[in-house]
Short mmCIF file of C-alpha atoms in Angstrom, two decimals:
data_model
loop_
_atom_site.label_atom_id
_atom_site.label_comp_id
_atom_site.label_asym_id
_atom_site.label_seq_id
_atom_site.Cartn_x
_atom_site.Cartn_y
_atom_site.Cartn_z
CA MET Z 203 137.84 -42.27 22.49
CA LYS Z 204 136.01 -40.70 19.54
CA TYR Z 205 134.88 -44.18 18.44
CA LYS Z 206 133.37 -44.90 21.87
CA LEU Z 207 131.66 -41.50 21.92
CA THR Z 208 130.12 -42.14 18.49
CA VAL Z 209 128.78 -45.52 19.58
CA LEU Z 210 127.33 -43.95 22.73
CA ILE Z 211 125.55 -41.24 20.75
CA LEU Z 212 124.10 -43.81 18.33
CA CYS Z 213 122.80 -45.86 21.26
CA LEU Z 214 121.21 -42.77 22.79
CA LEU Z 215 119.41 -42.06 19.51
CA MET Z 216 117.82 -45.49 19.71
CA LEU Z 217 116.57 -44.85 23.26
CA THR Z 218 113.92 -42.35 22.26
CA GLY Z 219 111.48 -43.43 24.97
CA CYS Z 220 107.72 -43.10 24.59
CA TRP Z 221 107.85 -40.28 22.09
CA SER Z 222 104.51 -41.33 20.54
CA ARG Z 223 102.72 -42.08 23.80
CA ARG Z 224 99.14 -41.05 24.41
CA GLU Z 225 97.83 -41.00 27.94
CA LEU Z 226 94.62 -42.82 28.83
CA ASN Z 227 92.96 -39.59 29.93
CA GLU Z 228 93.52 -38.20 26.43
CA LEU Z 229 91.62 -40.97 24.60
CA LEU Z 230 88.09 -42.19 23.99
CA ILE Z 231 88.31 -46.00 24.03
CA VAL Z 232 85.89 -47.34 21.41
CA LEU Z 233 84.33 -50.77 22.02
CA GLY Z 234 81.52 -50.68 19.47
CA VAL Z 235 81.01 -49.06 16.07
CA GLY Z 236 77.72 -48.79 14.21
CA VAL Z 237 77.47 -47.67 10.58
CA ASP Z 238 74.16 -46.62 9.00
CA TRP Z 239 72.92 -44.96 5.81
CA LYS Z 240 70.63 -42.06 6.62
CA ASP Z 241 69.38 -39.24 4.39
CA GLY Z 242 72.01 -39.95 1.72
CA GLU Z 243 74.95 -39.90 4.14
CA TYR Z 244 76.93 -42.22 6.35
CA LEU Z 245 75.97 -42.08 10.02
CA VAL Z 246 78.73 -43.53 12.19
CA SER Z 247 78.20 -44.21 15.90
CA PHE Z 248 81.04 -44.80 18.36
CA GLN Z 249 80.27 -46.46 21.68
CA VAL Z 250 83.03 -45.36 24.06
CA VAL Z 251 83.83 -46.35 27.64
CA ASN Z 252 83.16 -44.16 30.66
CA PRO Z 253 86.14 -45.39 32.75
CA SER Z 254 84.90 -43.94 36.03
CA GLU Z 255 81.57 -45.77 35.74
CA ILE Z 256 83.08 -49.23 35.27
CA SER Z 257 85.78 -48.81 37.89
CA ALA Z 258 85.72 -51.36 40.71
CA GLN Z 259 86.15 -48.55 43.24
CA ARG Z 260 82.98 -46.78 42.13
CA ARG Z 261 79.56 -48.36 42.20
CA GLY Z 262 76.12 -47.10 41.35
CA GLY Z 263 77.12 -43.99 39.41
CA ASP Z 264 74.56 -41.69 37.83
CA ARG Z 265 76.08 -41.83 34.36
CA PRO Z 266 75.83 -44.77 31.92
CA PRO Z 267 78.89 -47.04 31.57
CA SER Z 268 79.35 -45.95 27.95
CA THR Z 269 78.57 -42.94 25.78
CA LEU Z 270 77.54 -42.75 22.13
CA TYR Z 271 79.18 -40.18 19.84
CA GLN Z 272 77.94 -39.77 16.28
CA GLY Z 273 79.09 -38.12 13.09
CA ARG Z 274 77.74 -37.81 9.55
CA GLY Z 275 79.40 -37.39 6.19
CA LYS Z 276 79.56 -38.34 2.52
CA THR Z 277 82.37 -40.80 3.33
CA LEU Z 278 83.02 -42.86 6.43
CA PHE Z 279 86.22 -40.91 7.06
CA GLU Z 280 84.38 -37.60 6.96
CA ALA Z 281 81.66 -38.94 9.26
CA ALA Z 282 84.24 -40.20 11.77
CA ARG Z 283 86.12 -36.90 11.76
CA SER Z 284 82.96 -34.82 12.11
CA LEU Z 285 82.21 -36.24 15.55
CA THR Z 286 85.30 -34.47 16.91
CA ALA Z 287 83.10 -31.37 16.96
CA GLU Z 288 81.47 -32.81 20.12
CA ALA Z 289 83.86 -35.50 21.38
CA PRO Z 290 86.27 -34.15 24.03
CA ARG Z 291 89.09 -36.57 23.17
CA LYS Z 292 90.56 -38.45 20.22
CA VAL Z 293 88.98 -41.83 19.56
CA TYR Z 294 91.13 -44.95 19.99
CA MET Z 295 90.08 -48.09 18.05
CA GLY Z 296 92.61 -50.58 19.41
CA HIS Z 297 90.04 -52.31 21.67
CA LEU Z 298 87.12 -52.48 19.23
CA GLN Z 299 84.92 -55.53 19.88
CA MET Z 300 81.73 -55.15 17.78
CA TYR Z 301 81.09 -53.64 14.35
CA ILE Z 302 77.38 -53.36 13.55
CA ILE Z 303 76.10 -52.59 10.07
CA GLY Z 304 72.59 -51.20 9.59
CA GLU Z 305 70.40 -53.30 7.29
CA GLU Z 306 69.72 -50.42 4.89
CA LEU Z 307 73.44 -49.82 4.44
CA ALA Z 308 74.12 -53.56 4.06
CA LYS Z 309 71.71 -53.62 1.11
CA ARG Z 310 73.64 -50.79 -0.56
CA GLY Z 311 77.02 -52.54 -0.23
CA ILE Z 312 79.74 -52.78 2.41
CA LYS Z 313 83.06 -53.00 0.53
CA ASP Z 314 83.82 -49.29 0.45
CA PHE Z 315 83.50 -48.52 4.14
CA LEU Z 316 85.13 -51.80 5.25
CA ASP Z 317 88.09 -50.88 3.06
CA ASN Z 318 88.19 -47.51 4.79
CA SER Z 319 88.13 -49.19 8.21
CA VAL Z 320 91.00 -51.56 7.49
CA ARG Z 321 93.27 -48.65 6.54
CA ASP Z 322 93.31 -47.48 10.17
CA ASN Z 323 96.66 -48.67 11.54
CA GLU Z 324 95.29 -48.72 15.11
CA LEU Z 325 92.54 -51.15 14.20
CA ARG Z 326 92.91 -54.83 15.00
CA MET Z 327 91.27 -57.41 12.75
CA ASP Z 328 89.75 -59.69 15.40
CA PHE Z 329 86.51 -57.83 16.21
CA ASN Z 330 83.17 -59.33 15.19
CA ILE Z 331 80.86 -57.99 12.47
CA VAL Z 332 77.07 -58.37 12.55
CA VAL Z 333 74.06 -56.86 10.75
CA ALA Z 334 71.27 -54.99 12.56
CA ARG Z 335 68.26 -56.93 11.29
CA GLY Z 336 65.38 -54.64 10.39
CA ASP Z 337 66.93 -51.80 12.37
CA MET Z 338 69.66 -49.20 12.49
CA ALA Z 339 73.01 -49.95 14.07
CA GLU Z 340 72.80 -46.86 16.30
CA ASN Z 341 69.73 -48.27 18.07
CA ILE Z 342 71.56 -51.50 18.91
CA LEU Z 343 74.47 -49.58 20.46
CA LYS Z 344 72.16 -47.50 22.66
CA LEU Z 345 70.87 -50.55 24.52
CA PHE Z 346 71.43 -50.92 28.27
CA THR Z 347 72.42 -54.55 28.92
CA PRO Z 348 72.25 -56.59 32.17
CA VAL Z 349 75.11 -58.65 33.69
CA GLU Z 350 77.77 -56.88 31.59
CA LYS Z 351 77.84 -53.10 31.90
CA LEU Z 352 79.36 -52.55 28.48
CA PRO Z 353 76.86 -53.40 25.71
CA SER Z 354 79.49 -54.15 23.04
CA TYR Z 355 81.29 -56.59 25.33
CA SER Z 356 78.00 -58.27 26.21
CA MET Z 357 77.12 -58.65 22.52
CA GLN Z 358 80.53 -60.05 21.63
CA GLN Z 359 80.48 -62.62 24.44
CA SER Z 360 76.92 -63.66 23.59
CA LEU Z 361 77.80 -64.09 19.91
CA GLN Z 362 80.82 -66.26 20.59
CA THR Z 363 78.99 -68.35 23.19
CA SER Z 364 76.03 -68.81 20.85
CA GLN Z 365 78.25 -70.04 18.02
CA LYS Z 366 79.86 -72.62 20.30
CA SER Z 367 76.70 -73.88 22.02
CA TRP Z 368 73.68 -73.18 19.80
CA ALA Z 369 74.75 -73.12 16.11
CA PRO Z 370 72.46 -70.72 14.11
CA THR Z 371 75.06 -67.95 14.56
CA VAL Z 372 78.55 -67.37 13.22
CA ALA Z 373 81.13 -65.11 14.87
CA MET Z 374 82.69 -63.55 11.76
CA THR Z 375 85.75 -61.34 12.27
CA LEU Z 376 86.91 -58.53 9.98
CA ASP Z 377 89.78 -60.48 8.45
CA GLU Z 378 87.48 -63.42 7.64
CA ALA Z 379 84.93 -61.08 6.07
CA LEU Z 380 87.58 -59.37 3.93
CA ASN Z 381 88.88 -62.74 2.71
CA LYS Z 382 85.43 -63.68 1.46
CA LEU Z 383 84.82 -60.29 -0.13
CA SER Z 384 88.15 -60.35 -1.97
CA SER Z 385 87.96 -63.87 -3.43
CA LYS Z 386 85.66 -65.67 -5.85
CA GLY Z 387 83.85 -68.87 -4.96
CA PHE Z 388 82.81 -67.88 -1.44
CA GLU Z 389 80.17 -65.26 -0.62
CA LEU Z 390 79.86 -63.47 2.70
CA ALA Z 391 77.37 -64.42 5.42
CA LEU Z 392 76.98 -62.47 8.69
CA THR Z 393 74.87 -63.06 11.78
CA GLY Z 394 71.90 -60.76 12.36
CA ILE Z 395 71.22 -58.98 15.64
CA LYS Z 396 67.78 -57.68 16.55
CA LEU Z 397 66.15 -55.74 19.38
CA ILE Z 398 63.21 -57.57 20.96
CA GLY Z 399 60.65 -56.64 23.59
CA ASP Z 400 59.76 -53.04 24.37
CA THR Z 401 62.46 -51.37 22.30
CA ALA Z 402 61.33 -47.87 23.34
CA VAL Z 403 62.94 -48.26 26.79
CA GLY Z 404 66.18 -49.91 25.65
CA ASP Z 405 68.21 -46.69 25.85
CA ARG Z 406 67.09 -45.92 29.41
CA LYS Z 407 68.85 -47.03 32.58
CA THR Z 408 65.57 -48.40 33.91
CA ASN Z 409 65.87 -51.16 31.29
CA VAL Z 410 68.25 -53.08 33.59
CA GLU Z 411 66.25 -52.55 36.78
CA TYR Z 412 63.99 -55.53 36.06
CA PHE Z 413 64.54 -59.27 36.46
CA GLN Z 414 63.95 -59.50 32.72
CA PRO Z 415 64.87 -56.30 30.86
CA PRO Z 416 61.92 -55.03 28.77
CA SER Z 417 64.28 -54.44 25.82
CA ARG Z 418 66.92 -57.01 24.86
CA PHE Z 419 69.06 -58.04 21.92
CA ARG Z 420 68.91 -61.42 20.24
CA TYR Z 421 70.95 -62.96 17.45
CA THR Z 422 68.56 -64.20 14.79
CA GLY Z 423 69.20 -65.49 11.29
CA ILE Z 424 72.20 -65.22 9.01
CA ALA Z 425 72.45 -62.44 6.44
CA VAL Z 426 73.27 -63.60 2.91
CA PHE Z 427 75.38 -61.34 0.70
CA LYS Z 428 76.04 -61.40 -3.03
CA ASP Z 429 79.16 -59.54 -4.03
CA ASP Z 430 79.00 -57.09 -1.12
CA LYS Z 431 75.24 -56.47 -0.90
CA LEU Z 432 72.72 -58.00 1.49
CA ILE Z 433 70.13 -59.95 -0.53
CA GLY Z 434 68.27 -62.05 2.06
CA TRP Z 435 68.22 -63.99 5.31
CA LEU Z 436 68.49 -67.63 6.36
CA ASN Z 437 65.93 -68.92 8.86
CA GLU Z 438 66.91 -70.91 11.95
CA GLN Z 439 66.97 -74.30 10.23
CA GLU Z 440 68.99 -72.95 7.30
CA SER Z 441 71.34 -71.15 9.68
CA LYS Z 442 72.01 -74.39 11.55
CA GLY Z 443 72.71 -76.11 8.26
CA TYR Z 444 75.07 -73.30 7.24
CA THR Z 445 77.25 -73.58 10.35
CA ASP Z 446 77.34 -77.37 9.96
CA ILE Z 447 78.26 -77.55 6.27
CA THR Z 448 80.88 -74.78 6.59
CA ASN Z 449 82.52 -76.60 9.52
CA LYS Z 450 81.75 -73.91 12.07
CA LEU Z 451 79.56 -76.08 14.29
CA ASP Z 452 80.92 -76.83 17.77
CA SER Z 453 77.78 -77.92 19.59
CA THR Z 454 74.01 -77.74 19.26
CA SER Z 455 70.84 -79.56 20.26
CA ILE Z 456 68.45 -81.69 18.20
CA GLU Z 457 65.03 -82.80 19.40
CA ILE Z 458 63.57 -86.06 18.07
CA PRO Z 459 59.79 -86.52 18.50
CA CYS Z 460 58.92 -89.67 20.45
CA ALA Z 461 55.26 -88.97 21.34
CA GLU Z 462 52.80 -86.08 21.20
CA GLN Z 463 54.67 -82.99 22.49
CA LYS Z 464 57.45 -85.20 23.87
CA TYR Z 465 61.01 -85.38 22.60
CA THR Z 466 64.30 -87.16 23.00
CA GLY Z 467 67.05 -84.55 23.37
CA ILE Z 468 70.29 -85.09 21.45
CA GLU Z 469 73.35 -82.90 22.07
CA ILE Z 470 75.83 -82.66 19.20
CA THR Z 471 79.22 -82.49 20.92
CA SER Z 472 81.45 -82.31 17.83
CA SER Z 473 81.08 -82.07 14.08
CA ASP Z 474 83.55 -82.18 11.22
CA SER Z 475 82.53 -81.24 7.67
CA LYS Z 476 84.51 -81.77 4.47
CA LEU Z 477 83.81 -80.90 0.84
CA LYS Z 478 85.12 -82.59 -2.28
CA ALA Z 479 84.49 -81.20 -5.76
CA GLY Z 480 84.31 -82.98 -9.11
CA VAL Z 481 82.85 -82.61 -12.60
CA GLN Z 482 80.36 -84.98 -14.22
CA ASP Z 483 78.81 -84.48 -17.65
CA GLY Z 484 80.07 -80.92 -17.73
CA LYS Z 485 78.40 -80.00 -14.42
CA PRO Z 486 80.00 -79.53 -11.01
CA VAL Z 487 79.44 -82.18 -8.34
CA ILE Z 488 80.07 -81.60 -4.64
CA ASP Z 489 80.39 -84.41 -2.09
CA VAL Z 490 79.54 -83.24 1.43
CA SER Z 491 80.82 -85.42 4.27
CA ILE Z 492 79.80 -84.68 7.85
CA ARG Z 493 80.90 -86.74 10.83
CA ALA Z 494 79.34 -85.87 14.18
CA GLU Z 495 79.30 -87.24 17.70
CA ALA Z 496 76.44 -86.81 20.15
CA ASN Z 497 75.06 -87.58 23.60
CA ILE Z 498 71.52 -88.24 24.76
CA VAL Z 499 70.58 -85.52 27.24
CA SER Z 500 66.81 -85.87 27.59
CA ARG Z 501 64.42 -88.85 27.61
CA GLN Z 502 60.82 -87.75 28.00
CA CYS Z 503 59.33 -91.00 26.63
CA ARG Z 504 59.91 -93.71 29.24
CA ASP Z 505 59.19 -96.55 26.83
CA ILE Z 506 62.46 -95.87 25.00
CA ASP Z 507 65.05 -98.38 26.18
CA LEU Z 508 68.45 -96.73 26.01
CA THR Z 509 70.18 -100.00 26.91
CA ASP Z 510 69.01 -101.55 23.63
CA PRO Z 511 71.59 -101.14 20.80
CA GLN Z 512 68.80 -101.06 18.22
CA THR Z 513 67.28 -98.06 19.97
CA ILE Z 514 70.60 -96.23 19.74
CA LYS Z 515 70.88 -97.06 16.04
CA ARG Z 516 67.38 -95.77 15.41
CA LEU Z 517 68.11 -92.51 17.25
CA GLU Z 518 71.35 -92.11 15.28
CA GLN Z 519 69.47 -92.57 12.02
CA GLU Z 520 66.76 -90.05 12.93
CA THR Z 521 69.36 -87.51 14.05
CA LYS Z 522 71.27 -87.94 10.79
CA GLN Z 523 68.10 -87.25 8.83
CA ILE Z 524 67.55 -83.99 10.71
CA ILE Z 525 71.16 -82.89 10.10
CA GLN Z 526 70.86 -83.69 6.41
CA SER Z 527 67.54 -81.86 6.11
CA ASN Z 528 69.13 -78.77 7.69
CA VAL Z 529 72.05 -78.86 5.28
CA GLU Z 530 69.83 -79.51 2.27
CA ALA Z 531 67.64 -76.55 3.22
CA THR Z 532 70.74 -74.33 3.35
CA VAL Z 533 71.98 -75.44 -0.07
CA ALA Z 534 68.53 -75.03 -1.62
CA ARG Z 535 68.18 -71.52 -0.20
CA ALA Z 536 71.66 -70.49 -1.35
CA LYS Z 537 70.97 -71.81 -4.87
CA LYS Z 538 67.66 -69.94 -4.99
CA MET Z 539 69.40 -66.68 -4.06
CA LYS Z 540 72.32 -67.51 -6.40
CA SER Z 541 74.85 -66.77 -3.69
CA ASP Z 542 77.52 -69.36 -2.88
CA ILE Z 543 77.85 -68.68 0.85
CA ILE Z 544 78.89 -72.31 1.41
CA GLY Z 545 82.10 -72.17 -0.61
CA PHE Z 546 81.40 -74.77 -3.30
CA GLY Z 547 83.19 -72.58 -5.83
CA SER Z 548 86.23 -72.22 -3.61
CA GLN Z 549 86.45 -76.00 -3.23
CA LEU Z 550 86.02 -76.44 -6.97
CA GLY Z 551 88.96 -74.10 -7.54
CA LYS Z 552 91.13 -76.33 -5.31
CA ASP Z 553 90.05 -79.72 -6.70
CA GLN Z 554 89.28 -78.82 -10.33
CA PRO Z 555 91.31 -75.69 -11.16
CA ALA Z 556 91.00 -75.99 -14.94
CA TYR Z 557 87.21 -76.30 -14.82
CA TRP Z 558 86.96 -73.49 -12.25
CA LYS Z 559 88.89 -71.17 -14.53
CA GLU Z 560 86.19 -71.67 -17.17
CA VAL Z 561 83.17 -71.07 -14.93
CA LYS Z 562 84.35 -68.70 -12.20
CA ASP Z 563 83.13 -65.52 -13.90
CA THR Z 564 79.53 -66.79 -14.14
CA TRP Z 565 79.59 -69.13 -11.16
CA ASN Z 566 76.88 -67.66 -8.91
CA ASP Z 567 74.30 -67.00 -11.63
CA GLU Z 568 74.77 -70.03 -13.88
CA MET Z 569 76.74 -73.03 -12.61
CA PHE Z 570 76.21 -72.83 -8.83
CA PRO Z 571 72.41 -73.36 -9.05
CA GLN Z 572 73.07 -76.41 -11.29
CA THR Z 573 75.56 -78.03 -8.91
CA ASN Z 574 74.72 -81.61 -7.91
CA VAL Z 575 75.29 -82.27 -4.22
CA ASN Z 576 75.80 -85.68 -2.59
CA TYR Z 577 75.57 -86.08 1.18
CA LYS Z 578 77.29 -88.56 3.46
CA ILE Z 579 76.31 -88.02 7.10
CA GLY Z 580 77.82 -90.07 9.90
CA LEU Z 581 76.57 -89.65 13.47
CA PHE Z 582 77.56 -91.66 16.52
CA ILE Z 583 75.89 -91.48 19.94
CA ARG Z 584 78.63 -91.91 22.54
CA LYS Z 585 76.81 -91.39 25.85
CA THR Z 586 73.28 -91.92 27.12
CA GLY Z 587 73.62 -90.05 30.41
CA THR Z 588 74.91 -91.15 33.80
CA ILE Z 589 71.83 -93.23 34.72
CA GLY Z 590 70.74 -94.69 31.37
CA ASN Z 591 67.08 -95.67 31.79
CA SER Z 592 65.51 -93.66 34.61
CA THR Z 593 63.38 -95.49 37.20
CA MET Z 594 60.91 -92.60 37.44
CA LYS Z 595 57.37 -93.46 36.40
#
């Protein structure tokens, strides 16, 4: 009897219930975080949800769908805690979607406050990180966005869609960023986000009362880091080359001139990139292999015969040249900035570990700019459209 009673008591101790529960009405659910450097201190901005304003049962409320709370401090932890002086509830980071870094802070370095962020046991690692290009992160988070009520959700969806369908953007998550910051041979690169249009009205509700909002966000360029500091930006061509050579390209479009202000549209439907590292005459050599498949989606020049195999071969060759020029522009820019955002050093460490051990400490400044790169681009046009040559004159 005593044995059964002991077992029963032990089982009851395991059934502690929701002892650590926190009710929804006791939390501020954070979807977006912005971190800036202002007047010698960290300025942290939390974009939190107004649940009543996004509820399906309530439409057309007077309040915005989200609220911005801010705190300042000498450390990120102090800044985050200081906002409790005005926030009515405790912040909850479990649903964070966007982490925006102000450009001024990115130039100072990002390791310290990212390390602080990852120590939060409520924080997941799958949110996206971007850099506010030429602006402060707080201004990005104040924007009223159309279609999606919650700005952070709208920005996250746009970033992921852009990476899959356009190419000059990369949806970098926290765990991916930390891997690059903690290893040699691969520098960090983050997508830039910028406010365009009449930015003065972006934080007003009237911004979404137009067919085209006067103030909007747009992803533009890729931020290049060295160690953990922002040192420059890639343009659109270089950004396309970056996503292609780092095997992050899902789909994009390429326009081939066929007459004055007329183009043949090529859609890249898949792309696979591989690197192979070697050493020749004491210098590193990287072989870049890219294999892509494409469709023809636009034919503005009617004299192009898409039923002719030679025409298809010519279009494949011209498309390959554009892909290679994009990739070459990326490599040249990275070498000029002495920042191996492509991962040549990482590949060298896998293929030539003994040589990498000798050069890893001076890789970015000395050996990376001297790296010889060979390109092998393969592109195959699979489809020409459902009607081939159009009969329209």
